[in-house]
Coordinates of C-alpha atoms in Angstrom, one line a residue:
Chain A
X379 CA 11.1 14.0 -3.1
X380 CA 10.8 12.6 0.7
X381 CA 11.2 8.7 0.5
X382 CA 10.7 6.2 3.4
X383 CA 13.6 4.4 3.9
X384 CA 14.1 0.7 5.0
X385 CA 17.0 -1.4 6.1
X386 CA 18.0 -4.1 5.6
X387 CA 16.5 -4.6 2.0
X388 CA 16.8 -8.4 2.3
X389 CA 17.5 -10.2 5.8
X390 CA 17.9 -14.2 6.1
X391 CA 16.7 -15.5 9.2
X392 CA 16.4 -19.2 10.6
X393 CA 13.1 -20.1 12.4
X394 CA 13.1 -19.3 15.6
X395 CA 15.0 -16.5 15.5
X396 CA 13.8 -12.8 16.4
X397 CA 14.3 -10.5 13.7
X398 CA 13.7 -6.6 13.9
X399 CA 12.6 -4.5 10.4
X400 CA 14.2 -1.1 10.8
X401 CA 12.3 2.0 9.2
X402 CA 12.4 5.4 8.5
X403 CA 9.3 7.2 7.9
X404 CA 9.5 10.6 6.0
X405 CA 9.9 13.1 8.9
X406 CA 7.3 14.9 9.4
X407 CA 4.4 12.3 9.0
X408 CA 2.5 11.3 11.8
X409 CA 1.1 7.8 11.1
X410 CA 2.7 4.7 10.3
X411 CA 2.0 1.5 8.9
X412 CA 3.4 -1.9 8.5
X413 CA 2.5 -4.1 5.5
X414 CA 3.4 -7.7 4.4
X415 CA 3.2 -9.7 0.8
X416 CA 3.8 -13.2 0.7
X417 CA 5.0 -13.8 -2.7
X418 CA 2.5 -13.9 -5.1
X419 CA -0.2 -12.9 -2.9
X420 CA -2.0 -9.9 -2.1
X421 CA -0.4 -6.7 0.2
X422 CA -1.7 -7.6 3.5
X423 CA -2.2 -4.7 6.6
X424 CA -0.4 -5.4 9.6
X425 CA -0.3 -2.5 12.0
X426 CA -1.3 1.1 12.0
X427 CA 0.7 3.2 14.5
X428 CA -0.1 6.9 16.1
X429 CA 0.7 9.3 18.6
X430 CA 3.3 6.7 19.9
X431 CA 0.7 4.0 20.1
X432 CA -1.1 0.9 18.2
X433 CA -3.9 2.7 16.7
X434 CA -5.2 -0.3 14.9
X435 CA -4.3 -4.4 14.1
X436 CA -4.7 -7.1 11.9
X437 CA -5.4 -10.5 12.8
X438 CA -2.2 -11.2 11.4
X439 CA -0.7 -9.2 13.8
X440 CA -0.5 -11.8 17.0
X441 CA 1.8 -11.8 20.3
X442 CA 4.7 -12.4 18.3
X443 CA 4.5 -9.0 16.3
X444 CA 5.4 -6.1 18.2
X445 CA 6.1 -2.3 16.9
X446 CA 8.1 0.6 18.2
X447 CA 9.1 3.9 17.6
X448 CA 12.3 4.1 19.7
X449 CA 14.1 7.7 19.2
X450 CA 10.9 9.7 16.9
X451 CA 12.6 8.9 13.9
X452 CA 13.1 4.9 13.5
X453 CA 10.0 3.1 13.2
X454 CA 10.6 -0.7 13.9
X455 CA 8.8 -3.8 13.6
X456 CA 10.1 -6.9 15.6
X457 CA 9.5 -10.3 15.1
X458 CA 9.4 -12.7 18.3
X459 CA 10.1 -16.1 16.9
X460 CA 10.3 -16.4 13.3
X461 CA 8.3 -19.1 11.4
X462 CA 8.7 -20.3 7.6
X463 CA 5.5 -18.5 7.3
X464 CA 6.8 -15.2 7.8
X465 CA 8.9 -15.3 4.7
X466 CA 7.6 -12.0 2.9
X467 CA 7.9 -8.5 1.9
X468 CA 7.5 -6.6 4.8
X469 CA 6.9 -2.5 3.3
X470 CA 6.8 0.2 5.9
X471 CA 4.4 3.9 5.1
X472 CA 3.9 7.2 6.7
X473 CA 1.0 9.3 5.8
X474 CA 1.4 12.9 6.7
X475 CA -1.3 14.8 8.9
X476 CA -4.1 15.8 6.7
X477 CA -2.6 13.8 3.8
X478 CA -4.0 11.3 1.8
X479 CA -1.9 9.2 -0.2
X480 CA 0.5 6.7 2.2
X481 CA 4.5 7.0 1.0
X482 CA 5.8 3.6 1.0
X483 CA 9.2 2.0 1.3
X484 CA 10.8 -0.3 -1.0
X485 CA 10.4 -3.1 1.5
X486 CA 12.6 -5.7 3.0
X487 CA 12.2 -9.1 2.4
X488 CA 12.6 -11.3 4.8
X489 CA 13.4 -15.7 4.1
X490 CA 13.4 -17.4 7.4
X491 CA 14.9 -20.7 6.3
Chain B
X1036 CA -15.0 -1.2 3.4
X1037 CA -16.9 -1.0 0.2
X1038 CA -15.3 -3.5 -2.1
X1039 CA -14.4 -3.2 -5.6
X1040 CA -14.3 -5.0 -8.8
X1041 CA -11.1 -4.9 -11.6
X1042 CA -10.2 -6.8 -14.3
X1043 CA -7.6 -8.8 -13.4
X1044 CA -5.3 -8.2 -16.5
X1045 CA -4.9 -5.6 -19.2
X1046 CA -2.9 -5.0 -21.9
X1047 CA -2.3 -1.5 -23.3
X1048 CA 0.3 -0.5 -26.2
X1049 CA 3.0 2.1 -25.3
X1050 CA 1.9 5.8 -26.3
X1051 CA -1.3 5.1 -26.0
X1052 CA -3.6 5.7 -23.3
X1053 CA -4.3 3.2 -20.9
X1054 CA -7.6 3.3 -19.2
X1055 CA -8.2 1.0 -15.8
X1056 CA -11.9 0.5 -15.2
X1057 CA -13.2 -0.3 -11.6
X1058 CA -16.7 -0.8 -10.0
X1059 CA -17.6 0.4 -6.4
X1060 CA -21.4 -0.2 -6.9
X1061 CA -21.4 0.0 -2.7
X1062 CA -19.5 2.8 -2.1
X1063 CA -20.9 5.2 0.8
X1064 CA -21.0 8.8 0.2
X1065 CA -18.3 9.7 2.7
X1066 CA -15.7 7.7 1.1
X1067 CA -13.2 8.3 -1.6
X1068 CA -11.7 6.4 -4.7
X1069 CA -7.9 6.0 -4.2
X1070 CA -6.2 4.6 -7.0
X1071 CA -2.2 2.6 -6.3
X1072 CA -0.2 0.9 -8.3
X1073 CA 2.8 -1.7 -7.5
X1074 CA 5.6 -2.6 -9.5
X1075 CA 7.4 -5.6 -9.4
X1076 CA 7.9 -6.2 -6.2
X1077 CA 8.6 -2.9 -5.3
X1078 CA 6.2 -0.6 -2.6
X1079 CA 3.0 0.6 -3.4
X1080 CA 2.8 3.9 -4.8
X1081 CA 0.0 6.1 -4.6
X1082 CA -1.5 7.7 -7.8
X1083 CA -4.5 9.8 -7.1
X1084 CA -7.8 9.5 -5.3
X1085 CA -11.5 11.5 -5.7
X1086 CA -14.9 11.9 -4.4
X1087 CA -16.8 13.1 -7.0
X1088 CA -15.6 15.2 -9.1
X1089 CA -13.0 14.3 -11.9
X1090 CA -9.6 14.5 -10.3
X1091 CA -6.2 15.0 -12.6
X1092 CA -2.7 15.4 -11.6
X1093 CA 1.1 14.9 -13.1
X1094 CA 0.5 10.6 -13.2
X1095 CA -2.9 10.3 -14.2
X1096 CA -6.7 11.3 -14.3
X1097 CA -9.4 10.0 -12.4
X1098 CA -12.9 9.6 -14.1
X1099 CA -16.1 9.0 -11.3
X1100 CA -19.1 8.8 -12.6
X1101 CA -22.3 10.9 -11.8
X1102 CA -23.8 7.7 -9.3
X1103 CA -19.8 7.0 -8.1
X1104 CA -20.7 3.3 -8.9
X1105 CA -17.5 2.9 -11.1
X1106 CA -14.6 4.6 -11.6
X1107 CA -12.0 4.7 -14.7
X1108 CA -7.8 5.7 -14.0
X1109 CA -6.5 6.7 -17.0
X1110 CA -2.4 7.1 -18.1
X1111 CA -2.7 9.5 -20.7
X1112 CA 0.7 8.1 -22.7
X1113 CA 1.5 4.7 -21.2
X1114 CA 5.1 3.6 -21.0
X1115 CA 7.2 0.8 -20.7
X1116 CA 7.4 2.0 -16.6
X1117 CA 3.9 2.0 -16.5
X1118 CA 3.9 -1.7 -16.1
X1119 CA 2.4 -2.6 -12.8
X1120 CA -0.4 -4.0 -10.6
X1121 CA -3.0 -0.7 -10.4
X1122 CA -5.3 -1.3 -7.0
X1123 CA -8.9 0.8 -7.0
X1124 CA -9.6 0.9 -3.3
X1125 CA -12.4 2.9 -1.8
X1126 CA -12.0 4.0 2.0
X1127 CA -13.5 6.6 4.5
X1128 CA -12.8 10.0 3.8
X1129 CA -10.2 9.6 6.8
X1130 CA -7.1 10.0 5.4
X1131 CA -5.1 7.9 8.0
X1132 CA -7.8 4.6 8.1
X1133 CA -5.9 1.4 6.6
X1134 CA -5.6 0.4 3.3
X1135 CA -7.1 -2.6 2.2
X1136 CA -5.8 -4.1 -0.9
X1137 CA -7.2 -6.4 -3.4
X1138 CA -5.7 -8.4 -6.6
X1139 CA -6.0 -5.3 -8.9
X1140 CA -5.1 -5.0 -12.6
X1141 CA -2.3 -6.3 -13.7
X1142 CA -1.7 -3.8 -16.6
X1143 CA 0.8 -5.0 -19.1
X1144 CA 2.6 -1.8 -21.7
X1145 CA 3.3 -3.7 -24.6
X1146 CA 6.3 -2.0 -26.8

């Protein structure tokens, strides 16, 4: 079965510090998705990406966030300056054209220390 | 988004069937019950999602009722695996809109 892949699965970082979540959506999907989960808490929408563009934000998502689909395969989200606050679960979906049910990645979790 | 209302625990024995209620007393008629689950820690998976009509596939079945006001997800032979957080979301019949996830049900399989 297709699976979204994501790399690294677990990536210390100190504050301050740019850090850049690497994933690979499930080929032929057309829409992509970043989520977060700080521990304990509930999965929390970040980004929604299409047709090489932003399609739609969170208010989580500020200048520091940025998202990028360099080479139509890698699907990357980039993290200016790293705070404590960004420790998480970061997961990564694709949702095909005309599907319905998002595939998601096993996550990376990031500890900005 | 219509929001939704689930128990925030359960506790179902293995082999038996495990049945997840959920109530979506505001839910439009354009938009569609999708049913995830989580476990530990892992990515949300998706399970099934409906309209109207009673929806079954290889995970699970999906029981709307007539006014779509509440919904009930249903694991047929619950395992040990089954363990997880189940979310009951309700979203536009637009495949590719956001998810929005709540606290769910943490369902527990007790051996």
């Amino acid at each position: 079965e297709p699976e979204v892949t994501q790399t690294p699965s677990h990536q210390v970082t100190q504050m301050g510090q740019e850090v850049i979540l690497r994933c690979v959506p499930i080929s032929n999907h057309l829409y992509f998705y970043w989520y977060r989960q700080i521990l304990g808490q509930k999965v929390e929408f970040l980004v929604s990406f299409y047709n090489n563009e932003i399609s739609e934000k969170s208010e989580i998502f500020d200048d520091q966030f940025s998202v990028e689909r360099p080479d139509g395969s890698n699907f990357t989200l980039k993290i200016r300056s790293t705070k404590l606050e960004d420790s998480a679960m970061y997961f990564c979906a694709s949702l095909g054209q005309g599907g319905y049910g998002y595939t998601f990645g096993s996550g990376t979790r990031l500890t900005v220390v | 988004d219509a929001k939704t209302t689930q128990p925030p625990s359960m506790d179902c024995a293995e082999g038996r069937a495990a049945n997840l209620p959920c109530n979506h007393s505001t839910i439009s008629g354009n938009e569609y019950v999708y049913w995830y689950r989580q476990i530990h820690s892992q990515g949300p998976q998706y399970i099934i999602h409906g309209l109207k009509n009673n929806e079954t596939n290889e995970m699970a079945s999906l029981i709307i009722t007539e006014d779509r006001k509440s919904s009930t997800l249903i694991l047929p032979h619950a395992t040990l695996r089954d363990t997880a957080v189940y979310y009951c979301i309700v979203r536009p019949s637009g495949g590719d809109d956001k998810i929005i996830f709540g606290k769910g049900t943490r369902l527990h399989i007790l051996p």
